[in-house]
């Protein structure tokens, strides 16, 4: 009887073990489905956020002009925006690390709602400057990147981050077109109303569709008692192996071309002789290129090449872009140069973000993404001054020659120095 009982007990344990394994398998599959859904929702929020952002970029010069703001005043307005984004990026990243991606997305969308609300009632220049204040926490793209870095596996991270470029392309095309149509047909303030409603919808989407524990709670323990505004904690990340070197490359590799793009509205009129409508077509062309490169090219390259190779490739292509820009004379030349330009910019941004978030603890990925997000505002802040001097004193070709020199220097540095990278190749 005891032998039969033992067999029955053993059979029961095997059955229970099988049930547990089946339950764990189903739970794992359910978790994977939920992760994929959350990532898709993050893509949706990013696409909407960028569409509204580019919509106001197109409308803002006309709104400022209607309020009597001259070109110098408009430069101050843009600088204010750049400084606030520069300061807010790392702080927003720390907030995301401590309170989670859902809270970060809600904060970003709510700040964007406040921005469009203030912009919609801007009947004077002081109110227009006041509307810039909420932009300190308007970081929809880094928040979406945070969702992806938390939920995607390290080997899939570069590909998943690269697909955000599709959202960027959609934002450029949709936002620019929508802003022009709405402001022309219905009035200068209508795009601000659309942006307000759209960001309120984004806030609701983040509240109900982004999972609360975007990563295991244990990952948050290192930062949950820290100060969101701690500069020491933010700068501490630069001491991890390879972080400072890769970040410096991220800042300087595309800086000369970044200065050129900041000045492009003036260059398009003076150098290329384009009208406003033609400039709009050129922006659409850039948006399509961005979508093609990020959606079709970068993902495949990250699956077959190491991140070290792709980092070197992006810097090498930047050198070719610099040479092309130094020699270009017409807008058609620029359209040709734009292809490798978009590739190099997209590849550099995706690979450096992937490398840097892998180089720091998972509890600090938000802060690292916030630091990465501060690169563009830094360029935007110094761009009008430095870019203006380069353009007036040395002409358009100076941007190309500077880009060529910087890229050759960085490429030689990458070849000679072995920068430690955590993840070498995507699977």
Short mmCIF file of C-alpha atoms in Angstrom, two decimals:
data_model
loop_
_atom_site.label_atom_id
_atom_site.label_comp_id
_atom_site.label_asym_id
_atom_site.label_seq_id
_atom_site.Cartn_x
_atom_site.Cartn_y
_atom_site.Cartn_z
CA UNK A 1 0.00 0.00 0.00
CA UNK A 2 2.85 2.36 0.89
CA UNK A 3 4.43 1.72 -2.53
CA UNK A 4 1.16 2.60 -4.27
CA UNK A 5 0.84 5.73 -2.11
CA UNK A 6 4.39 6.75 -3.03
CA UNK A 7 3.69 6.28 -6.70
CA UNK A 8 0.47 8.24 -6.40
CA UNK A 9 2.29 10.98 -4.50
CA UNK A 10 5.06 11.03 -7.11
CA UNK A 11 2.52 11.21 -9.92
CA UNK A 12 0.72 14.05 -8.16
CA UNK A 13 3.95 15.99 -7.77
CA UNK A 14 4.80 15.49 -11.45
CA UNK A 15 1.32 16.64 -12.44
CA UNK A 16 1.56 19.67 -10.14
CA UNK A 17 5.04 20.44 -11.55
CA UNK A 18 3.66 20.17 -15.07
CA UNK A 19 0.80 22.50 -14.21
CA UNK A 20 3.22 25.02 -12.69
CA UNK A 21 5.45 24.88 -15.80
CA UNK A 22 2.40 25.37 -18.02
CA UNK A 23 1.24 28.31 -15.89
CA UNK A 24 4.70 29.88 -15.96
CA UNK A 25 4.86 29.43 -19.74
CA UNK A 26 1.46 31.06 -20.20
CA UNK A 27 2.46 33.88 -17.82
CA UNK A 28 5.69 34.41 -19.75
CA UNK A 29 3.80 34.57 -23.06
CA UNK A 30 1.25 36.95 -21.54
CA UNK A 31 4.09 39.12 -20.20
CA UNK A 32 5.71 39.21 -23.65
CA UNK A 33 2.40 40.24 -25.25
CA UNK A 34 1.95 43.00 -22.64
CA UNK A 35 5.51 44.24 -23.22
CA UNK A 36 5.00 44.41 -26.98
CA UNK A 37 1.70 46.24 -26.50
CA UNK A 38 3.32 48.77 -24.16
CA UNK A 39 6.12 49.39 -26.67
CA UNK A 40 3.58 49.94 -29.48
CA UNK A 41 1.69 52.39 -27.25
CA UNK A 42 4.98 54.22 -26.58
CA UNK A 43 5.50 54.50 -30.37
CA UNK A 44 1.97 55.93 -30.73
CA UNK A 45 2.50 58.50 -27.96
CA UNK A 46 5.87 59.51 -29.46
CA UNK A 47 4.38 59.92 -32.96
CA UNK A 48 1.53 62.11 -31.65
CA UNK A 49 3.86 64.13 -29.40
CA UNK A 50 6.30 64.84 -32.25
CA UNK A 51 3.48 65.71 -34.66
CA UNK A 52 2.17 68.37 -32.27
CA UNK A 53 5.71 69.62 -31.59
CA UNK A 54 6.52 70.11 -35.29
CA UNK A 55 3.09 71.65 -35.81
CA UNK A 56 3.96 74.44 -33.35
CA UNK A 57 7.47 74.80 -34.84
CA UNK A 58 5.84 75.79 -38.13
CA UNK A 59 3.29 78.13 -36.53
CA UNK A 60 5.50 79.82 -33.91
CA UNK A 61 7.37 82.25 -36.27
CA UNK A 62 4.06 83.60 -37.63
CA UNK A 63 2.51 83.88 -34.17
CA UNK A 64 5.59 85.73 -32.88
CA UNK A 65 5.52 88.07 -35.88
CA UNK A 66 1.80 88.79 -35.40
CA UNK A 67 2.56 89.87 -31.82
CA UNK A 68 5.27 92.26 -33.01
CA UNK A 69 8.34 90.18 -32.10
CA UNK A 70 11.31 90.92 -34.40
CA UNK A 71 13.96 88.43 -35.53
CA UNK A 72 16.25 89.19 -32.58
CA UNK A 73 13.38 88.68 -30.13
CA UNK A 74 12.43 85.45 -31.87
CA UNK A 75 16.03 84.28 -31.44
CA UNK A 76 15.75 84.93 -27.71
CA UNK A 77 12.49 82.97 -27.66
CA UNK A 78 14.16 79.98 -29.34
CA UNK A 79 17.16 80.23 -27.01
CA UNK A 80 14.80 80.21 -24.01
CA UNK A 81 13.25 77.00 -25.33
CA UNK A 82 16.68 75.43 -25.87
CA UNK A 83 17.96 76.33 -22.39
CA UNK A 84 14.83 74.99 -20.66
CA UNK A 85 15.07 71.71 -22.61
CA UNK A 86 18.80 71.50 -21.86
CA UNK A 87 18.26 71.93 -18.12
CA UNK A 88 15.15 69.78 -17.96
CA UNK A 89 16.45 66.72 -19.85
CA UNK A 90 18.62 65.13 -17.11
CA UNK A 91 16.12 66.12 -14.38
CA UNK A 92 13.28 64.52 -16.34
CA UNK A 93 15.42 61.39 -16.73
CA UNK A 94 15.99 61.20 -12.95
CA UNK A 95 12.23 61.61 -12.45
CA UNK A 96 11.59 58.67 -14.81
CA UNK A 97 14.09 56.50 -12.91
CA UNK A 98 12.50 57.25 -9.55
CA UNK A 99 8.79 57.29 -10.41
CA UNK A 100 8.59 55.07 -13.50
CA UNK A 101 7.85 55.51 -17.19
CA UNK A 102 4.09 55.94 -16.77
CA UNK A 103 4.60 58.93 -14.46
CA UNK A 104 7.24 60.32 -16.85
CA UNK A 105 4.94 60.08 -19.89
CA UNK A 106 2.08 61.66 -17.93
CA UNK A 107 4.38 64.51 -16.81
CA UNK A 108 5.60 65.11 -20.37
CA UNK A 109 2.11 65.07 -21.91
CA UNK A 110 0.64 67.23 -19.12
CA UNK A 111 3.49 69.75 -19.57
CA UNK A 112 2.84 69.81 -23.32
CA UNK A 113 -0.86 70.44 -22.60
CA UNK A 114 0.08 73.38 -20.36
CA UNK A 115 2.43 74.67 -23.07
CA UNK A 116 -0.28 74.64 -25.76
CA UNK A 117 -2.81 76.13 -23.35
CA UNK A 118 -0.53 79.07 -22.58
CA UNK A 119 0.35 79.42 -26.25
CA UNK A 120 -3.36 79.52 -27.18
CA UNK A 121 -3.93 82.54 -24.90
CA UNK A 122 -0.69 84.32 -25.85
CA UNK A 123 -2.00 87.74 -26.85
CA UNK A 124 1.22 89.52 -25.86
CA UNK A 125 4.97 88.92 -26.03
CA UNK A 126 5.38 88.29 -22.25
CA UNK A 127 2.70 85.58 -22.40
CA UNK A 128 4.46 84.01 -25.39
CA UNK A 129 7.70 83.79 -23.40
CA UNK A 130 5.75 82.47 -20.39
CA UNK A 131 4.37 79.65 -22.56
CA UNK A 132 7.94 78.32 -22.89
CA UNK A 133 8.19 77.43 -19.17
CA UNK A 134 6.38 74.04 -19.32
CA UNK A 135 8.83 72.89 -22.01
CA UNK A 136 11.34 72.13 -19.23
CA UNK A 137 9.46 68.83 -18.76
CA UNK A 138 8.33 68.27 -22.36
CA UNK A 139 10.38 65.18 -23.19
CA UNK A 140 8.02 62.78 -24.94
CA UNK A 141 10.72 61.12 -27.05
CA UNK A 142 13.10 60.33 -24.13
CA UNK A 143 10.09 59.03 -22.16
CA UNK A 144 9.22 56.67 -25.03
CA UNK A 145 12.89 55.63 -25.21
CA UNK A 146 12.73 54.88 -21.48
CA UNK A 147 9.75 52.55 -22.01
CA UNK A 148 11.68 50.70 -24.72
CA UNK A 149 14.92 50.38 -22.72
CA UNK A 150 12.94 49.01 -19.77
CA UNK A 151 10.89 46.50 -21.75
CA UNK A 152 13.09 45.45 -24.70
CA UNK A 153 15.93 42.97 -24.22
CA UNK A 154 19.47 44.41 -24.55
CA UNK A 155 19.98 42.59 -27.87
CA UNK A 156 16.76 44.11 -29.28
CA UNK A 157 17.30 47.58 -27.86
CA UNK A 158 19.10 49.24 -30.78
CA UNK A 159 16.50 47.96 -33.28
CA UNK A 160 13.58 49.04 -31.07
CA UNK A 161 15.10 52.48 -30.45
CA UNK A 162 15.77 52.83 -34.17
CA UNK A 163 12.09 52.34 -34.96
CA UNK A 164 11.36 55.53 -33.02
CA UNK A 165 12.82 57.27 -36.08
CA UNK A 166 9.62 56.27 -37.89
CA UNK A 167 7.71 58.25 -35.28
CA UNK A 168 10.06 61.18 -35.87
CA UNK A 169 9.46 61.04 -39.63
CA UNK A 170 5.71 60.86 -39.11
CA UNK A 171 5.95 63.84 -36.76
CA UNK A 172 7.93 65.94 -39.26
CA UNK A 173 5.57 65.21 -42.18
CA UNK A 174 2.24 65.25 -40.33
CA UNK A 175 3.05 68.11 -37.98
CA UNK A 176 4.47 70.44 -40.63
CA UNK A 177 1.59 69.83 -43.03
CA UNK A 178 -1.13 70.00 -40.36
CA UNK A 179 0.24 73.20 -38.85
CA UNK A 180 0.32 74.93 -42.24
CA UNK A 181 -3.18 73.83 -43.26
CA UNK A 182 -4.86 74.63 -39.93
CA UNK A 183 -3.22 78.05 -39.50
CA UNK A 184 -3.92 79.08 -43.11
CA UNK A 185 -7.56 77.96 -43.30
CA UNK A 186 -8.79 78.41 -39.74
CA UNK A 187 -6.48 80.88 -38.00
CA UNK A 188 -3.11 81.09 -36.30
CA UNK A 189 -4.38 79.82 -32.91
CA UNK A 190 -6.23 76.71 -34.16
CA UNK A 191 -3.09 74.50 -34.20
CA UNK A 192 -2.58 75.35 -30.52
CA UNK A 193 -6.10 74.13 -29.71
CA UNK A 194 -5.43 70.89 -31.60
CA UNK A 195 -2.12 70.47 -29.76
CA UNK A 196 -3.85 71.03 -26.40
CA UNK A 197 -6.56 68.43 -27.04
CA UNK A 198 -4.07 65.98 -28.57
CA UNK A 199 -1.73 66.12 -25.59
CA UNK A 200 -4.62 65.68 -23.16
CA UNK A 201 -5.47 62.51 -25.11
CA UNK A 202 -1.82 61.45 -24.87
CA UNK A 203 -1.99 61.93 -21.09
CA UNK A 204 -5.03 59.63 -20.88
CA UNK A 205 -3.35 57.01 -23.09
CA UNK A 206 -0.30 56.99 -20.80
CA UNK A 207 -2.49 56.69 -17.70
CA UNK A 208 -4.48 53.69 -18.91
CA UNK A 209 -2.23 51.84 -21.38
CA UNK A 210 1.33 52.10 -20.06
CA UNK A 211 1.93 49.44 -17.35
CA UNK A 212 2.74 50.76 -13.89
CA UNK A 213 5.78 48.54 -13.13
CA UNK A 214 7.71 49.14 -16.34
CA UNK A 215 10.65 47.32 -14.75
CA UNK A 216 11.15 45.21 -11.61
CA UNK A 217 10.91 47.15 -8.38
CA UNK A 218 14.36 46.01 -7.29
CA UNK A 219 15.86 48.15 -10.03
CA UNK A 220 14.39 51.28 -8.50
CA UNK A 221 15.80 50.80 -5.00
CA UNK A 222 19.10 52.42 -5.88
CA UNK A 223 17.48 55.69 -6.83
CA UNK A 224 14.13 55.83 -5.02
CA UNK A 225 15.58 57.77 -2.07
CA UNK A 226 17.73 60.07 -4.19
CA UNK A 227 17.07 63.67 -5.07
CA UNK A 228 15.59 64.24 -8.53
CA UNK A 229 17.62 67.45 -8.81
CA UNK A 230 20.93 65.88 -7.66
CA UNK A 231 23.62 67.08 -10.07
CA UNK A 232 26.15 64.75 -8.40
CA UNK A 233 24.03 61.67 -9.15
CA UNK A 234 23.56 62.79 -12.76
CA UNK A 235 27.27 63.45 -13.35
CA UNK A 236 28.21 60.21 -11.58
CA UNK A 237 27.00 58.26 -14.64
CA UNK A 238 29.84 59.73 -16.70
CA UNK A 239 32.34 57.74 -14.59
CA UNK A 240 31.15 54.36 -15.86
CA UNK A 241 33.54 52.70 -18.39
CA UNK A 242 33.14 54.08 -21.90
CA UNK A 243 30.34 56.51 -21.07
CA UNK A 244 32.31 59.76 -21.25
CA UNK A 245 34.05 58.78 -24.50
CA UNK A 246 30.84 57.73 -26.27
CA UNK A 247 28.98 60.81 -25.01
CA UNK A 248 31.71 63.14 -26.31
CA UNK A 249 31.50 61.41 -29.70
CA UNK A 250 27.70 61.81 -29.61
CA UNK A 251 28.03 65.56 -28.96
CA UNK A 252 30.76 66.44 -31.44
CA UNK A 253 30.27 63.97 -34.33
CA UNK A 254 27.22 65.76 -35.70
CA UNK A 255 27.74 69.22 -34.18
CA UNK A 256 28.83 71.12 -37.35
CA UNK A 257 25.90 69.70 -39.37
CA UNK A 258 23.64 70.41 -36.40
CA UNK A 259 24.70 74.07 -36.53
CA UNK A 260 23.96 74.09 -40.26
CA UNK A 261 20.45 72.70 -39.69
CA UNK A 262 19.77 75.34 -37.02
CA UNK A 263 20.64 78.00 -39.60
CA UNK A 264 18.84 76.24 -42.45
CA UNK A 265 15.77 78.51 -42.48
CA UNK A 266 18.07 81.42 -43.34
CA UNK A 267 20.36 79.42 -45.63
CA UNK A 268 17.38 78.07 -47.60
CA UNK A 269 16.32 81.64 -48.42
CA UNK A 270 19.73 83.29 -48.92
CA UNK A 271 21.87 80.50 -50.38
CA UNK A 272 19.35 78.21 -52.11
CA UNK A 273 16.73 80.91 -52.86
CA UNK A 274 13.79 78.77 -51.73
CA UNK A 275 10.28 80.01 -51.04
CA UNK A 276 8.35 78.95 -47.91
CA UNK A 277 6.40 76.29 -49.84
CA UNK A 278 9.58 74.80 -51.31
CA UNK A 279 11.18 74.68 -47.85
CA UNK A 280 8.11 72.76 -46.70
CA UNK A 281 8.60 70.22 -49.49
CA UNK A 282 12.23 69.84 -48.45
CA UNK A 283 11.16 69.15 -44.83
CA UNK A 284 8.74 66.50 -46.11
CA UNK A 285 11.59 64.93 -48.10
CA UNK A 286 13.67 64.82 -44.91
CA UNK A 287 10.78 63.19 -43.05
CA UNK A 288 10.43 60.45 -45.68
CA UNK A 289 14.19 59.82 -45.64
CA UNK A 290 14.09 59.56 -41.84
CA UNK A 291 11.29 56.99 -41.96
CA UNK A 292 13.01 54.87 -44.63
CA UNK A 293 16.43 54.92 -42.97
CA UNK A 294 15.21 54.25 -39.42
CA UNK A 295 12.46 51.83 -40.37
CA UNK A 296 14.21 49.75 -43.01
CA UNK A 297 17.98 50.23 -42.83
CA UNK A 298 19.14 50.71 -39.24
CA UNK A 299 17.19 47.79 -37.79
CA UNK A 300 18.77 45.33 -40.26
CA UNK A 301 22.27 46.71 -39.70
CA UNK A 302 21.97 46.39 -35.91
CA UNK A 303 21.09 42.72 -36.35
CA UNK A 304 24.21 41.96 -38.41
CA UNK A 305 26.92 44.36 -37.19
CA UNK A 306 28.48 45.14 -33.84
CA UNK A 307 27.72 48.46 -32.22
CA UNK A 308 31.42 49.39 -32.35
CA UNK A 309 31.39 48.88 -36.14
CA UNK A 310 28.21 50.91 -36.59
CA UNK A 311 29.57 53.75 -34.44
CA UNK A 312 32.68 53.92 -36.63
CA UNK A 313 30.52 53.71 -39.75
CA UNK A 314 28.34 56.66 -38.72
CA UNK A 315 31.40 58.85 -38.03
CA UNK A 316 32.99 57.80 -41.36
CA UNK A 317 29.78 58.66 -43.27
CA UNK A 318 29.71 62.03 -41.48
CA UNK A 319 33.16 62.74 -42.98
CA UNK A 320 31.74 62.09 -46.46
CA UNK A 321 28.75 64.32 -45.67
CA UNK A 322 31.14 67.10 -44.65
CA UNK A 323 33.02 66.84 -47.94
CA UNK A 324 29.76 66.84 -49.90
CA UNK A 325 28.48 69.92 -48.08
CA UNK A 326 31.74 71.75 -48.64
CA UNK A 327 31.35 71.23 -52.40
CA UNK A 328 27.56 71.67 -52.80
CA UNK A 329 26.23 74.68 -54.69
CA UNK A 330 22.52 74.01 -55.39
CA UNK A 331 19.53 72.62 -53.54
CA UNK A 332 19.74 69.50 -55.73
CA UNK A 333 23.24 68.87 -54.41
CA UNK A 334 21.84 69.20 -50.92
CA UNK A 335 19.07 66.67 -51.68
CA UNK A 336 21.78 64.15 -52.64
CA UNK A 337 23.90 64.91 -49.54
CA UNK A 338 20.77 64.61 -47.37
CA UNK A 339 20.65 60.81 -47.88
CA UNK A 340 23.96 59.99 -46.12
CA UNK A 341 23.34 62.91 -43.73
CA UNK A 342 20.09 61.40 -42.45
CA UNK A 343 21.70 57.95 -42.28
CA UNK A 344 24.67 59.21 -40.25
CA UNK A 345 22.53 61.27 -37.86
CA UNK A 346 20.04 58.44 -37.31
CA UNK A 347 22.71 55.78 -36.86
CA UNK A 348 24.76 57.90 -34.47
CA UNK A 349 21.73 58.76 -32.31
CA UNK A 350 20.43 55.18 -32.17
CA UNK A 351 23.75 53.44 -31.52
CA UNK A 352 25.04 55.91 -28.93
CA UNK A 353 21.72 55.81 -27.03
CA UNK A 354 21.85 52.01 -27.06
CA UNK A 355 25.50 51.86 -25.94
CA UNK A 356 25.07 54.45 -23.18
CA UNK A 357 21.94 52.89 -21.67
CA UNK A 358 23.68 49.50 -21.55
CA UNK A 359 26.78 51.01 -19.92
CA UNK A 360 24.90 52.23 -16.82
CA UNK A 361 22.76 50.32 -14.28
CA UNK A 362 19.17 49.70 -15.39
CA UNK A 363 17.98 51.93 -12.52
CA UNK A 364 19.74 54.89 -14.20
CA UNK A 365 18.70 54.44 -17.85
CA UNK A 366 16.18 57.29 -17.62
CA UNK A 367 18.82 59.72 -16.37
CA UNK A 368 21.19 58.59 -19.13
CA UNK A 369 18.51 59.11 -21.78
CA UNK A 370 17.81 62.54 -20.30
CA UNK A 371 21.49 63.44 -20.64
CA UNK A 372 21.44 62.17 -24.23
CA UNK A 373 18.32 64.25 -24.92
CA UNK A 374 20.16 67.39 -23.79
CA UNK A 375 22.53 67.21 -26.79
CA UNK A 376 19.99 68.62 -29.26
CA UNK A 377 18.93 71.53 -27.00
CA UNK A 378 22.62 72.31 -26.47
CA UNK A 379 23.07 72.60 -30.24
CA UNK A 380 19.86 74.60 -30.53
CA UNK A 381 21.03 77.02 -27.81
CA UNK A 382 24.47 77.73 -29.24
CA UNK A 383 23.44 77.25 -32.87
CA UNK A 384 22.11 80.74 -33.72
CA UNK A 385 25.27 82.43 -32.39
CA UNK A 386 28.02 80.05 -33.55
CA UNK A 387 26.22 79.07 -36.76
CA UNK A 388 25.53 82.71 -37.58
CA UNK A 389 29.21 83.61 -37.26
CA UNK A 390 30.28 80.66 -39.43
CA UNK A 391 27.73 81.47 -42.12
CA UNK A 392 28.39 85.23 -42.26
CA UNK A 393 32.18 85.05 -42.04
CA UNK A 394 33.01 81.90 -44.01
CA UNK A 395 29.89 80.85 -45.96
CA UNK A 396 27.95 77.60 -46.21
CA UNK A 397 31.02 75.55 -47.15
CA UNK A 398 32.54 76.24 -43.70
CA UNK A 399 30.01 73.87 -42.11
CA UNK A 400 31.13 71.10 -44.46
CA UNK A 401 34.85 71.62 -43.93
CA UNK A 402 34.40 71.75 -40.14
CA UNK A 403 32.34 68.55 -40.27
CA UNK A 404 35.04 66.83 -42.35
CA UNK A 405 37.84 67.81 -39.94
CA UNK A 406 35.89 66.79 -36.81
CA UNK A 407 34.79 63.47 -38.32
CA UNK A 408 38.31 62.49 -39.44
CA UNK A 409 39.63 63.26 -35.96
CA UNK A 410 36.92 61.21 -34.24
CA UNK A 411 37.28 58.31 -36.69
CA UNK A 412 41.03 58.07 -36.03
CA UNK A 413 40.29 58.19 -32.28
CA UNK A 414 37.76 55.33 -32.59
CA UNK A 415 40.20 53.20 -34.60
CA UNK A 416 43.13 53.67 -32.21
CA UNK A 417 41.26 53.53 -28.87
CA UNK A 418 39.28 50.49 -27.71
CA UNK A 419 36.25 51.95 -25.98
CA UNK A 420 34.67 49.34 -23.63
CA UNK A 421 31.15 48.47 -24.80
CA UNK A 422 28.75 46.33 -22.76
CA UNK A 423 26.81 44.84 -25.68
CA UNK A 424 28.74 44.23 -28.85
CA UNK A 425 26.16 42.78 -31.22
CA UNK A 426 22.40 42.52 -31.45
CA UNK A 427 20.89 39.08 -31.91
#
